[in-house]
Amino acid sequence: MIFKKRTHTCGELRLTDINSQITLNGWVSKKRDLGGLLFIDIRDRYGLTQIKIAPENTEAYTKAIKLGQEFVISVSGKVIKRESINKNIPTGEIEIEVSEIEVLNESEVPPFVIEEDVKASDELRLKYRYLDIRRKNISDNLILRSKVSHIVHRYFEKNNFVEIETPVLMKSTPEGARDYLVPSRVHKGKFYALPQSPQIYKQILMVSGMDRYVQICKCFRDEDLRADRQPEFTQIDLEMSFVTQDDVFEILEGMFGEIWKEVKGIELPVKFRRMTYDEAMKNYGSDKPDLRIRGDMKIENLSEIVKNSEFKVFQDALSVKAGVVAGIKLSGKEVTRKIIDSLTDFIKKLGFGGLGYLKYNSDGTVQSPMTKFLTEEILTGIKELFKAENGDTVFILSGENLKVLQSLGSLRLKFAEDFKLTDETIYEFLWVTDFPLFHYDEEEKRFFAEHHVFTMPKDEYIKFLDSRDKDEVESIRANCYDLVLNGHEITSGSIRIHKPDIQKKVFDMIGLTDEEAKMKFGFILEAFRYGAPPHGGAAVGYDRVIAILAGLKSITDTIAFPKTLRATSLMDECPSEVSGIQLEELGIEISKPAVKQ
Ligand code: ASP
């Protein structure tokens, strides 16, 4: 088909182009009939341009009058100055006086109007994702994503990294999330797994001497999806040999520095703040503290101050192992009875009997159901610890240490949201370091690796790998780190175990027998027998980084074709049933008919 090709995009023309003869190709966005004169907005991914068709131009006018929404057109004409300027769009000072219109294709009436402030439900938008992507809100995210990807590739190339593609069909090594499995036709009854991450391959590449590896790769985890998780997601995966934690940090700080400079025009600090896991938990009740909250709102431990109190709730909490009394202060906010009630409900859902509070009224009195149980000395101690002033409220919880800290952490975030205490204009990067190596699962009555089984304990804790004392084992800290941005974990990684004796002790600790270890990880253990260098790395949650850069709360609209919370794609309707022949070839029988979604 021969058609008049565009001389410009729909976002390009300005006053400097006045009187030029041009051609635009694009979609009909909006059509207005103003007393004979027809105005149409023509759209492509670069922007919108207003075109004007006068009835005197009979041929063009007859065609234009029949144009429907989303028809694909080619228009030619002259750039002229616009009478009523539209300051909201870059092309708003000009319009096109059309001489010729060609209809390149018609469109059915779209199921929703393609506009920034879309009225359609999320389901409809996902079903017609190709139409949704015509909206600037979505296409801009994809363009941003592409830009960041170019910056990342350039950055790693400059820093001598080798980009290596690792397999998508791999061995199932369940430990962590559930694998997506792919049945083998050639080897009936056997399965590949889709990678949860290229972890094993990248470590093996270190044995191969490819000492700086990077890949922007897809990872797959078959989890019951929580809000804002996708079954397939993207990581910037990297691994380096002969490095310490600081070297990994430096490379990633450089990468984020370059992304923020190019995308946002913001100079990030050369080095990001650091905090140990223990400090983060103690002060913020979270391993991913949001440091943008005004006043910081740190958790304070009150155990020492209240330890001699006769208040039964505190006594009970402190009499058990790892019991604690702690609190946070909300500064200068009017805390009504209604607010206290709703906070109490919130805290009860987290498994507490109630929420203690001390409200410092503007007249200097203290309002609290607890005052009658607490001595003057204790009340003064609490007030001084929090530097509480009139108008502040201190909230107190007591119970098991971790539960109290995490719940105060949740309360801190709730206050930030309810009282708008977060500075949304800043980016707070924070390395959280020294994570525990193991956590104990009470249900399964065994230890699990906190990050993954290849994570190296810190030197001073290696001795505890031989211990079976729960406290000692839980005290082991690892060369394991997360990068947190504005309260989101955007990267995690570790220095890896490269010595077989340490690896064996870690396997022993999580109850993996030699045989099981060989079955699951035999090939990597074998590779490690041939000179594994000291190495470490990390993986960046790419979708989340793009969401933060784009100012989006969810990762969904950073992905061209995302899945729903139930792991389905509404556009192509997957997962779907397959034919009997396909199943037969794979040697698979379905035991129950597939449940209709
Ligand atoms: N593969 C790890 C993850 O996906 C990151 C790493 O240790 O490099 O969390």
Coordinates of C-alpha atoms and ligand atoms in Angstrom, one line a residue:
M1 CA 0.0 0.0 0.0
I2 CA 1.4 3.4 -1.0
F3 CA 0.6 6.1 1.5
K4 CA 2.0 9.5 2.4
K5 CA 4.7 8.9 5.0
R6 CA 5.1 11.2 7.9
T7 CA 7.6 14.0 7.7
H8 CA 7.3 14.6 11.5
T9 CA 5.9 12.9 14.5
C10 CA 2.8 14.1 16.3
G11 CA 4.8 15.6 19.1
E12 CA 7.3 17.5 17.1
L13 CA 6.0 20.6 15.5
R14 CA 6.5 24.0 17.1
L15 CA 6.1 27.7 16.2
T16 CA 9.4 27.6 14.3
D17 CA 7.8 25.2 11.8
I18 CA 5.1 27.8 10.8
N19 CA 4.3 27.6 7.1
S20 CA 6.0 24.3 6.5
Q21 CA 4.2 21.7 4.5
I22 CA 4.2 18.6 6.5
T23 CA 2.6 15.1 6.8
L24 CA 1.6 13.3 10.0
N25 CA 0.7 9.7 10.5
G26 CA -1.2 8.6 13.6
W27 CA -4.5 7.7 15.3
V28 CA -7.6 9.9 15.6
S29 CA -7.8 10.8 19.2
K30 CA -10.5 13.5 19.6
K31 CA -12.8 15.0 17.0
R32 CA -14.7 18.3 17.5
D33 CA -17.1 19.9 15.1
L34 CA -17.1 23.7 15.7
G35 CA -19.7 25.2 13.5
G36 CA -18.5 23.6 10.3
L37 CA -14.8 23.6 11.1
L38 CA -13.6 20.2 12.1
F39 CA -10.8 19.9 14.7
I40 CA -9.1 16.5 15.2
D41 CA -6.3 15.5 17.5
I42 CA -4.0 13.1 15.9
R43 CA -1.9 11.0 18.2
D44 CA 1.2 8.8 18.1
R45 CA 3.6 7.8 20.9
Y46 CA 5.4 11.2 20.7
G47 CA 2.4 13.3 21.3
L48 CA -0.7 15.0 19.9
T49 CA -1.2 17.6 17.2
Q50 CA -4.4 19.5 16.4
I51 CA -5.5 19.4 12.8
K52 CA -8.1 21.7 11.3
I53 CA -10.3 20.9 8.3
A54 CA -12.4 23.5 6.6
P55 CA -15.6 22.5 4.7
E56 CA -14.3 24.4 1.7
N57 CA -11.8 21.5 1.2
T58 CA -14.6 19.2 0.2
E59 CA -12.6 16.1 -0.4
A60 CA -10.7 16.2 2.9
Y61 CA -13.8 17.3 4.8
T62 CA -16.0 14.5 3.5
K63 CA -13.4 12.0 4.6
A64 CA -12.8 13.7 7.9
I65 CA -16.4 13.8 8.9
K66 CA -16.5 10.0 8.7
L67 CA -13.5 9.5 10.8
G68 CA -14.1 7.5 13.9
Q69 CA -12.0 7.2 17.1
E70 CA -8.7 5.4 16.6
F71 CA -8.8 5.4 12.8
V72 CA -5.3 5.4 11.4
I73 CA -4.8 8.4 9.2
S74 CA -2.2 10.3 7.2
V75 CA -2.8 14.0 7.0
S76 CA -0.9 16.6 5.0
G77 CA -1.1 20.3 5.2
K78 CA 0.5 23.6 6.4
V79 CA 1.6 24.4 10.0
I80 CA -0.1 27.5 11.2
K81 CA -0.3 29.5 14.4
R82 CA -3.1 28.4 16.7
E83 CA -5.6 30.9 17.9
S84 CA -6.4 29.4 21.2
I85 CA -3.1 28.2 22.6
N86 CA -3.1 24.9 24.6
K87 CA -0.4 25.3 27.2
N88 CA -0.7 21.7 28.3
I89 CA 0.9 20.1 25.3
P90 CA 4.2 20.9 23.6
T91 CA 2.6 21.3 20.2
G92 CA -0.1 23.5 21.7
E93 CA 0.9 26.7 19.9
I94 CA 0.4 25.4 16.4
E95 CA -2.1 23.4 14.3
I96 CA -2.3 21.9 10.9
E97 CA -4.4 23.4 8.1
V98 CA -5.2 20.2 6.3
S99 CA -5.1 19.9 2.6
E100 CA -5.3 16.1 2.3
I101 CA -6.5 13.2 4.4
E102 CA -5.9 9.5 3.7
V103 CA -7.5 6.9 5.8
L104 CA -4.9 4.2 6.3
N105 CA -7.1 1.9 8.4
E106 CA -10.5 2.0 10.2
S107 CA -11.0 1.0 13.7
E108 CA -13.9 -0.6 15.6
V109 CA -15.2 1.6 18.4
P110 CA -12.6 0.9 21.2
P111 CA -13.9 -0.6 24.4
F112 CA -12.7 2.4 26.3
V113 CA -11.7 5.9 25.4
I114 CA -7.9 6.2 25.2
E115 CA -7.1 9.1 27.4
E116 CA -4.8 9.9 30.3
D117 CA -7.6 9.8 32.9
V118 CA -8.9 6.4 31.8
K119 CA -12.3 5.3 33.0
A120 CA -11.9 1.6 32.2
S121 CA -11.5 -1.1 34.9
D122 CA -8.0 -2.7 35.3
E123 CA -9.4 -5.9 33.8
L124 CA -10.6 -4.2 30.7
R125 CA -7.3 -2.4 30.3
L126 CA -5.4 -5.6 30.6
K127 CA -7.6 -7.4 28.1
Y128 CA -7.0 -4.7 25.6
R129 CA -3.5 -4.0 26.7
Y130 CA -2.5 -2.9 23.1
L131 CA -5.0 0.0 23.4
D132 CA -3.9 0.8 27.0
I133 CA -0.3 1.1 25.7
R134 CA -1.5 3.8 23.3
R135 CA -2.1 5.9 26.4
K136 CA 0.8 8.1 27.2
N137 CA 0.7 7.1 30.9
I138 CA 1.7 3.5 29.9
S139 CA 3.8 4.1 26.8
D140 CA 6.0 6.6 28.7
N141 CA 6.8 3.9 31.3
L142 CA 7.9 1.5 28.6
I143 CA 10.0 4.2 27.0
L144 CA 11.5 5.0 30.4
R145 CA 12.2 1.4 30.9
S146 CA 14.0 1.1 27.6
K147 CA 16.0 4.2 28.4
V148 CA 17.1 2.8 31.7
S149 CA 18.0 -0.5 30.1
H150 CA 20.3 1.4 27.6
I151 CA 22.0 3.2 30.5
V152 CA 22.5 0.0 32.4
H153 CA 24.0 -1.8 29.4
R154 CA 26.3 1.1 28.7
Y155 CA 27.4 1.4 32.3
F156 CA 28.3 -2.3 32.7
E157 CA 30.1 -2.3 29.3
K158 CA 32.2 0.7 30.5
N159 CA 33.0 -1.2 33.7
N160 CA 34.2 -4.2 31.9
F161 CA 31.3 -6.6 32.6
V162 CA 30.4 -9.4 30.2
E163 CA 26.8 -9.9 29.4
I164 CA 26.1 -13.6 29.4
E165 CA 22.7 -15.2 28.7
T166 CA 22.0 -18.1 31.1
P167 CA 19.5 -20.9 30.3
V168 CA 15.8 -20.5 30.7
L169 CA 15.3 -24.2 30.8
M170 CA 17.2 -25.5 33.9
K171 CA 17.2 -28.0 36.6
S172 CA 14.7 -27.7 39.3
T173 CA 16.4 -26.9 42.6
P174 CA 13.6 -26.2 45.0
E175 CA 14.7 -24.2 48.0
G176 CA 13.0 -20.8 48.2
A177 CA 9.9 -20.3 46.1
R178 CA 8.1 -22.9 44.0
D179 CA 9.5 -23.5 40.5
Y180 CA 7.6 -23.2 37.3
L181 CA 8.0 -26.6 35.6
V182 CA 8.3 -27.5 31.9
P183 CA 7.7 -31.1 31.0
S184 CA 10.2 -32.8 28.7
R185 CA 8.8 -34.5 25.6
V186 CA 12.0 -36.3 24.8
H187 CA 12.5 -37.5 28.4
K188 CA 9.0 -38.4 29.5
G189 CA 8.4 -37.9 33.2
K190 CA 11.3 -35.5 33.5
F191 CA 11.0 -31.7 33.9
Y192 CA 12.9 -28.5 33.4
A193 CA 12.3 -25.6 35.7
L194 CA 12.2 -21.9 34.7
P195 CA 14.9 -20.1 36.6
Q196 CA 13.9 -18.3 39.9
S197 CA 17.1 -16.5 39.3
P198 CA 20.3 -17.3 37.4
Q199 CA 22.0 -17.7 40.8
I200 CA 23.7 -21.0 40.1
Y201 CA 24.8 -20.2 36.6
K202 CA 26.3 -16.9 37.5
Q203 CA 28.3 -18.5 40.3
I204 CA 29.5 -21.2 38.0
L205 CA 30.6 -18.5 35.5
M206 CA 32.9 -17.2 38.3
V207 CA 34.5 -20.6 38.3
S208 CA 34.9 -20.2 34.6
G209 CA 36.9 -17.0 35.1
M210 CA 34.2 -14.6 33.7
D211 CA 34.9 -12.4 36.6
R212 CA 32.4 -9.6 35.9
Y213 CA 29.0 -11.0 34.8
V214 CA 25.8 -9.0 34.2
Q215 CA 22.5 -9.8 32.6
I216 CA 19.1 -8.2 32.5
C217 CA 17.0 -11.3 32.8
K218 CA 13.6 -12.7 33.5
C219 CA 13.0 -14.7 36.7
F220 CA 10.0 -16.9 37.4
R221 CA 8.5 -17.8 40.8
D222 CA 5.3 -19.8 41.2
E223 CA 4.1 -18.1 44.4
D224 CA 0.6 -17.3 45.6
L225 CA 0.7 -13.8 44.3
R226 CA 0.7 -11.1 46.9
A227 CA -0.3 -7.6 45.8
D228 CA 2.2 -6.1 43.4
R229 CA 4.1 -9.3 42.6
Q230 CA 4.4 -10.8 39.1
P231 CA 5.0 -14.5 38.4
E232 CA 7.7 -13.4 35.9
F233 CA 9.7 -10.4 36.7
T234 CA 13.0 -8.8 35.7
Q235 CA 16.3 -8.5 37.5
I236 CA 19.6 -6.8 36.7
D237 CA 21.7 -9.8 37.8
L238 CA 25.4 -9.4 38.5
E239 CA 28.3 -11.4 39.9
M240 CA 31.9 -10.4 40.5
S241 CA 35.1 -12.4 41.5
F242 CA 37.8 -11.3 43.8
V243 CA 35.6 -8.8 45.5
T244 CA 34.4 -7.8 49.0
Q245 CA 31.0 -6.4 49.8
D246 CA 32.3 -2.8 49.3
D247 CA 33.2 -3.5 45.7
V248 CA 29.7 -4.8 44.9
F249 CA 28.2 -1.7 46.6
E250 CA 30.5 0.6 44.6
I251 CA 29.5 -0.8 41.3
L252 CA 25.8 -0.6 42.1
E253 CA 26.1 2.9 43.6
G254 CA 27.7 4.0 40.3
M255 CA 24.9 2.4 38.3
F256 CA 22.1 4.0 40.3
G257 CA 24.1 7.3 40.2
E258 CA 24.1 7.2 36.4
I259 CA 20.4 6.2 36.1
W260 CA 19.3 9.0 38.4
K261 CA 21.5 11.6 36.7
E262 CA 20.3 10.7 33.2
V263 CA 16.7 10.1 34.0
K264 CA 16.0 12.6 36.8
G265 CA 18.9 15.0 36.5
I266 CA 19.6 14.2 40.2
E267 CA 23.1 13.7 41.6
L268 CA 22.9 10.9 44.1
P269 CA 25.5 10.6 46.9
V270 CA 28.6 8.7 45.7
K271 CA 28.2 6.4 48.6
F272 CA 24.8 5.4 50.0
R273 CA 24.0 5.3 53.8
R274 CA 24.5 2.0 55.5
M275 CA 22.8 0.3 58.5
T276 CA 23.0 -3.2 59.8
Y277 CA 19.9 -5.4 59.9
D278 CA 20.0 -5.3 63.7
E279 CA 20.0 -1.5 63.7
A280 CA 17.2 -1.3 61.2
M281 CA 15.1 -3.7 63.2
K282 CA 15.8 -2.0 66.5
N283 CA 15.2 1.5 65.2
Y284 CA 12.5 1.1 62.6
G285 CA 11.1 -2.4 63.1
S286 CA 11.8 -3.3 59.5
D287 CA 14.6 -4.6 57.4
K288 CA 13.6 -2.0 54.7
P289 CA 13.1 1.2 56.6
D290 CA 11.7 4.2 54.8
L291 CA 13.9 7.0 55.8
R292 CA 11.9 9.7 54.1
I293 CA 9.5 10.0 57.1
R294 CA 9.7 13.5 58.7
G295 CA 11.0 13.4 62.2
D296 CA 12.4 9.9 61.5
M297 CA 10.1 8.4 64.2
K298 CA 12.5 6.0 65.6
I299 CA 11.5 3.2 68.0
E300 CA 12.7 3.6 71.5
N301 CA 13.2 0.7 73.9
L302 CA 11.5 1.4 77.3
S303 CA 12.3 -1.9 79.0
E304 CA 15.0 -0.4 81.2
I305 CA 12.8 2.5 82.3
V306 CA 9.8 0.4 83.1
K307 CA 11.6 -2.7 84.4
N308 CA 10.6 -2.0 88.1
S309 CA 7.0 -1.0 87.2
E310 CA 4.3 -2.9 88.9
F311 CA 2.1 -2.6 85.8
K312 CA 1.2 -6.2 85.1
V313 CA 1.2 -5.9 81.3
F314 CA 4.8 -4.7 81.4
Q315 CA 5.8 -7.2 84.0
D316 CA 4.4 -10.1 82.0
A317 CA 6.1 -8.9 78.9
L318 CA 9.5 -8.5 80.5
S319 CA 9.3 -11.8 82.5
V320 CA 9.6 -13.9 79.3
K321 CA 12.7 -14.5 77.3
A322 CA 13.2 -11.8 74.6
G323 CA 10.4 -9.7 76.1
V324 CA 10.4 -6.0 75.5
V325 CA 8.5 -2.8 76.1
A326 CA 9.0 -0.2 73.3
G327 CA 7.3 2.7 71.7
I328 CA 7.2 5.4 69.1
K329 CA 6.2 9.1 69.2
L330 CA 3.8 10.8 66.9
S331 CA 4.7 14.5 67.1
G332 CA 2.2 17.4 67.1
K333 CA -0.8 15.6 65.6
E334 CA -4.3 15.7 67.0
V335 CA -5.0 12.2 68.2
T336 CA -8.7 11.8 68.8
R337 CA -10.5 9.0 70.6
K338 CA -11.6 7.8 67.2
I339 CA -8.0 7.6 66.0
I340 CA -6.9 5.7 69.1
D341 CA -9.8 3.2 68.6
S342 CA -8.9 2.6 65.0
L343 CA -5.1 2.2 65.9
T344 CA -6.1 -0.2 68.7
D345 CA -8.0 -2.3 66.1
F346 CA -5.0 -2.2 63.8
I347 CA -2.7 -3.4 66.6
K348 CA -5.2 -6.1 67.8
K349 CA -5.1 -7.5 64.2
L350 CA -1.4 -7.9 64.7
G351 CA -2.0 -10.0 67.7
F352 CA -1.7 -7.6 70.7
G353 CA -4.2 -7.2 73.5
G354 CA -4.1 -3.5 73.2
L355 CA -2.1 -0.3 72.5
G356 CA -0.7 1.8 75.3
Y357 CA -0.5 5.5 74.8
L358 CA 0.5 8.7 76.6
K359 CA -1.0 11.8 75.2
Y360 CA 0.7 15.0 76.2
N361 CA -2.1 17.6 76.1
S362 CA -1.5 21.2 75.2
D363 CA -2.4 22.2 78.8
G364 CA 0.5 20.1 80.1
T365 CA -1.6 17.2 81.4
V366 CA -1.0 13.6 80.4
Q367 CA -3.9 11.6 79.2
S368 CA -3.5 7.9 79.4
P369 CA -5.2 4.8 80.8
M370 CA -1.7 3.7 82.0
T371 CA -0.8 6.7 84.2
K372 CA -2.4 5.2 87.3
F373 CA -0.1 2.1 87.0
L374 CA 3.1 4.1 86.4
T375 CA 5.2 6.0 88.9
E376 CA 6.1 9.6 88.4
E377 CA 9.7 8.5 87.9
I378 CA 8.7 6.2 85.1
L379 CA 6.5 8.8 83.5
T380 CA 9.3 11.3 83.5
G381 CA 11.7 8.7 82.2
I382 CA 9.5 8.0 79.2
K383 CA 8.9 11.7 78.5
E384 CA 12.6 12.4 78.6
L385 CA 13.5 9.4 76.4
F386 CA 11.1 10.6 73.7
K387 CA 11.8 14.3 74.3
A388 CA 8.0 14.5 74.2
E389 CA 6.4 17.9 74.2
N390 CA 2.8 19.1 74.6
G391 CA 0.8 17.9 71.5
D392 CA 2.8 14.7 71.1
T393 CA 1.6 11.2 71.7
V394 CA 3.8 8.2 72.6
F395 CA 2.4 4.7 71.7
I396 CA 3.7 1.7 73.6
L397 CA 3.6 -2.0 72.9
S398 CA 4.9 -4.9 75.0
G399 CA 5.6 -8.5 74.2
E400 CA 8.1 -10.6 72.2
N401 CA 10.9 -8.5 70.9
L402 CA 10.6 -9.1 67.1
K403 CA 6.8 -8.9 67.1
V404 CA 6.9 -5.6 69.1
L405 CA 9.5 -4.1 66.8
Q406 CA 7.8 -5.2 63.6
S407 CA 4.4 -4.0 64.8
L408 CA 5.8 -0.6 65.8
G409 CA 7.4 -0.5 62.4
S410 CA 4.0 -1.1 60.8
L411 CA 2.5 1.6 63.0
R412 CA 5.3 4.0 61.9
L413 CA 4.4 3.4 58.3
K414 CA 0.7 3.8 59.1
F415 CA 1.3 7.2 60.8
A416 CA 3.4 8.3 57.8
E417 CA 0.5 7.4 55.5
D418 CA -2.4 8.7 57.6
F419 CA -0.7 11.9 58.6
K420 CA 1.2 12.4 55.3
L421 CA 4.6 12.5 56.9
T422 CA 6.6 11.1 54.0
D423 CA 8.7 13.5 51.9
E424 CA 7.7 12.3 48.5
T425 CA 10.3 14.5 46.8
I426 CA 13.4 12.7 47.9
Y427 CA 15.1 9.4 47.2
E428 CA 16.5 7.7 50.2
F429 CA 18.9 4.9 49.3
L430 CA 20.1 2.7 52.2
W431 CA 22.3 -0.4 52.3
V432 CA 21.0 -2.8 55.0
T433 CA 23.9 -5.2 55.8
D434 CA 24.7 -8.1 58.1
F435 CA 21.5 -10.1 57.7
P436 CA 21.0 -13.3 59.8
L437 CA 22.3 -16.3 57.9
F438 CA 19.5 -18.6 59.1
H439 CA 16.0 -18.3 60.4
Y440 CA 14.2 -21.0 62.4
D441 CA 10.9 -22.2 61.2
E442 CA 8.8 -23.2 64.2
E443 CA 6.4 -25.3 62.1
E444 CA 9.0 -27.3 60.2
K445 CA 11.2 -27.2 63.3
R446 CA 14.3 -26.5 61.3
F447 CA 16.6 -23.8 60.1
F448 CA 16.2 -22.2 56.6
A449 CA 18.8 -20.0 54.8
E450 CA 17.6 -16.4 55.2
H451 CA 18.9 -15.4 51.7
H452 CA 20.1 -18.5 49.9
V453 CA 22.3 -21.5 50.7
F454 CA 25.4 -20.0 49.1
T455 CA 25.6 -17.0 51.3
M456 CA 28.8 -16.6 53.3
P457 CA 28.7 -16.1 57.1
K458 CA 30.8 -13.3 58.4
D459 CA 34.2 -14.5 59.5
E460 CA 33.6 -14.0 63.2
Y461 CA 30.5 -16.2 63.2
I462 CA 31.9 -19.2 61.2
K463 CA 32.6 -20.9 64.5
F464 CA 28.8 -21.1 65.3
L465 CA 28.2 -23.2 62.2
D466 CA 29.2 -26.2 64.4
S467 CA 26.8 -25.2 67.1
R468 CA 23.2 -26.5 67.5
D469 CA 22.2 -24.0 70.1
K470 CA 19.3 -22.1 68.6
D471 CA 20.3 -18.7 70.0
E472 CA 23.9 -19.1 68.8
V473 CA 22.8 -20.2 65.3
E474 CA 20.3 -17.4 65.0
S475 CA 23.0 -14.9 66.0
I476 CA 25.1 -15.8 63.0
R477 CA 25.3 -12.8 60.7
A478 CA 26.1 -13.0 57.0
N479 CA 27.9 -11.0 54.3
C480 CA 24.4 -10.4 52.9
Y481 CA 22.9 -7.1 52.0
D482 CA 19.9 -5.4 50.6
L483 CA 19.6 -2.0 49.0
V484 CA 16.5 -0.2 50.2
L485 CA 15.0 2.8 48.3
N486 CA 12.2 4.7 49.9
G487 CA 11.2 1.7 52.0
H488 CA 11.3 -0.8 49.1
E489 CA 13.9 -3.6 48.8
I490 CA 15.3 -2.9 45.3
T491 CA 18.4 -5.1 45.4
S492 CA 19.6 -8.1 47.4
G493 CA 22.8 -10.0 47.3
S494 CA 25.7 -11.6 49.2
I495 CA 29.3 -12.6 49.2
R496 CA 29.2 -16.4 48.4
I497 CA 30.6 -19.4 50.0
H498 CA 33.5 -20.7 47.9
K499 CA 34.9 -23.2 50.3
P500 CA 33.4 -26.7 50.4
D501 CA 33.8 -27.2 54.1
I502 CA 31.8 -24.1 54.9
Q503 CA 29.2 -25.0 52.3
K504 CA 28.8 -28.5 53.8
K505 CA 28.2 -27.0 57.3
V506 CA 25.5 -24.7 55.9
F507 CA 23.8 -27.7 54.2
D508 CA 24.1 -29.7 57.5
M509 CA 22.5 -26.8 59.4
I510 CA 19.4 -26.7 57.1
G511 CA 19.2 -30.5 57.3
L512 CA 20.3 -31.3 53.8
T513 CA 22.0 -34.7 53.7
D514 CA 25.1 -35.2 51.5
E515 CA 22.9 -37.2 49.1
E516 CA 20.2 -34.5 48.9
A517 CA 22.8 -31.8 48.4
K518 CA 24.4 -33.8 45.6
M519 CA 21.0 -34.4 44.0
K520 CA 20.0 -30.7 44.1
F521 CA 23.3 -28.9 43.8
G522 CA 25.7 -31.6 42.7
F523 CA 26.8 -29.8 39.5
I524 CA 27.7 -26.5 41.3
L525 CA 29.4 -28.4 44.1
E526 CA 31.4 -30.3 41.5
A527 CA 32.3 -27.1 39.7
F528 CA 33.5 -25.6 43.0
R529 CA 36.0 -28.4 43.3
Y530 CA 38.0 -26.9 40.4
G531 CA 39.2 -23.6 41.9
A532 CA 36.2 -21.4 42.8
P533 CA 37.4 -17.8 43.3
P534 CA 36.1 -15.7 46.2
H535 CA 33.0 -14.0 44.7
G536 CA 29.8 -12.2 45.4
G537 CA 27.0 -10.3 43.6
A538 CA 23.5 -9.0 43.7
A539 CA 20.3 -8.8 41.8
V540 CA 18.3 -5.6 41.3
G541 CA 14.5 -5.7 41.1
Y542 CA 14.3 -3.9 37.8
D543 CA 10.5 -3.5 37.7
R544 CA 10.4 -1.8 41.1
V545 CA 13.2 0.6 40.2
I546 CA 11.3 1.6 37.1
A547 CA 8.1 2.0 39.1
I548 CA 9.9 4.3 41.6
L549 CA 11.5 6.3 38.7
A550 CA 8.0 6.7 37.1
G551 CA 6.4 7.6 40.3
L552 CA 4.1 4.6 40.2
K553 CA 2.9 2.7 43.3
S554 CA 2.6 -0.6 41.5
I555 CA 5.0 -2.4 39.1
T556 CA 2.2 -3.5 36.8
D557 CA 2.3 -0.6 34.5
T558 CA 6.1 -0.8 34.1
I559 CA 5.5 -4.1 32.3
A560 CA 4.2 -4.2 28.7
F561 CA 2.1 -7.3 29.2
P562 CA 1.7 -8.0 32.9
K563 CA -0.3 -10.8 34.6
T564 CA -3.1 -10.5 37.1
L565 CA -2.9 -11.4 40.7
R566 CA -4.1 -14.8 39.8
A567 CA -1.2 -15.2 37.3
T568 CA -3.3 -15.0 34.2
S569 CA -2.9 -12.9 31.1
L570 CA -6.3 -11.5 30.2
M571 CA -5.2 -10.5 26.7
D572 CA -4.0 -13.9 25.4
E573 CA -5.9 -15.9 28.0
C574 CA -3.1 -17.9 29.4
P575 CA -2.7 -20.3 31.1
S576 CA -4.9 -22.3 28.8
E577 CA -5.7 -25.9 28.3
V578 CA -3.7 -27.8 25.7
S579 CA -4.7 -30.5 23.3
G580 CA -4.8 -34.2 24.1
I581 CA -2.1 -34.8 21.6
Q582 CA 0.2 -32.4 23.3
L583 CA -0.4 -34.0 26.6
E584 CA 0.1 -37.4 25.2
E585 CA 3.4 -36.4 23.6
L586 CA 4.5 -35.3 27.0
G587 CA 3.2 -38.4 28.7
I588 CA 1.0 -36.3 31.0
E589 CA -2.5 -37.1 32.2
I590 CA -4.6 -34.5 33.9
S591 CA -6.1 -36.1 37.0
K592 CA -8.9 -33.6 37.4
P593 CA -10.5 -31.5 34.8
A594 CA -9.1 -28.0 34.7
V595 CA -11.1 -25.6 36.9
K596 CA -12.6 -22.9 34.8
Q597 CA -11.0 -19.5 35.8
Ligands
ASP1 N1 19.7 -14.3 43.2 C1 19.5 -13.5 44.4 C2 18.0 -13.1 44.4 O1 17.3 -13.2 43.4 C3 20.3 -12.3 44.5 C4 21.7 -12.6 44.6 O2 22.1 -13.1 45.6 O3 22.5 -12.2 43.7 O4 17.5 -12.6 45.4

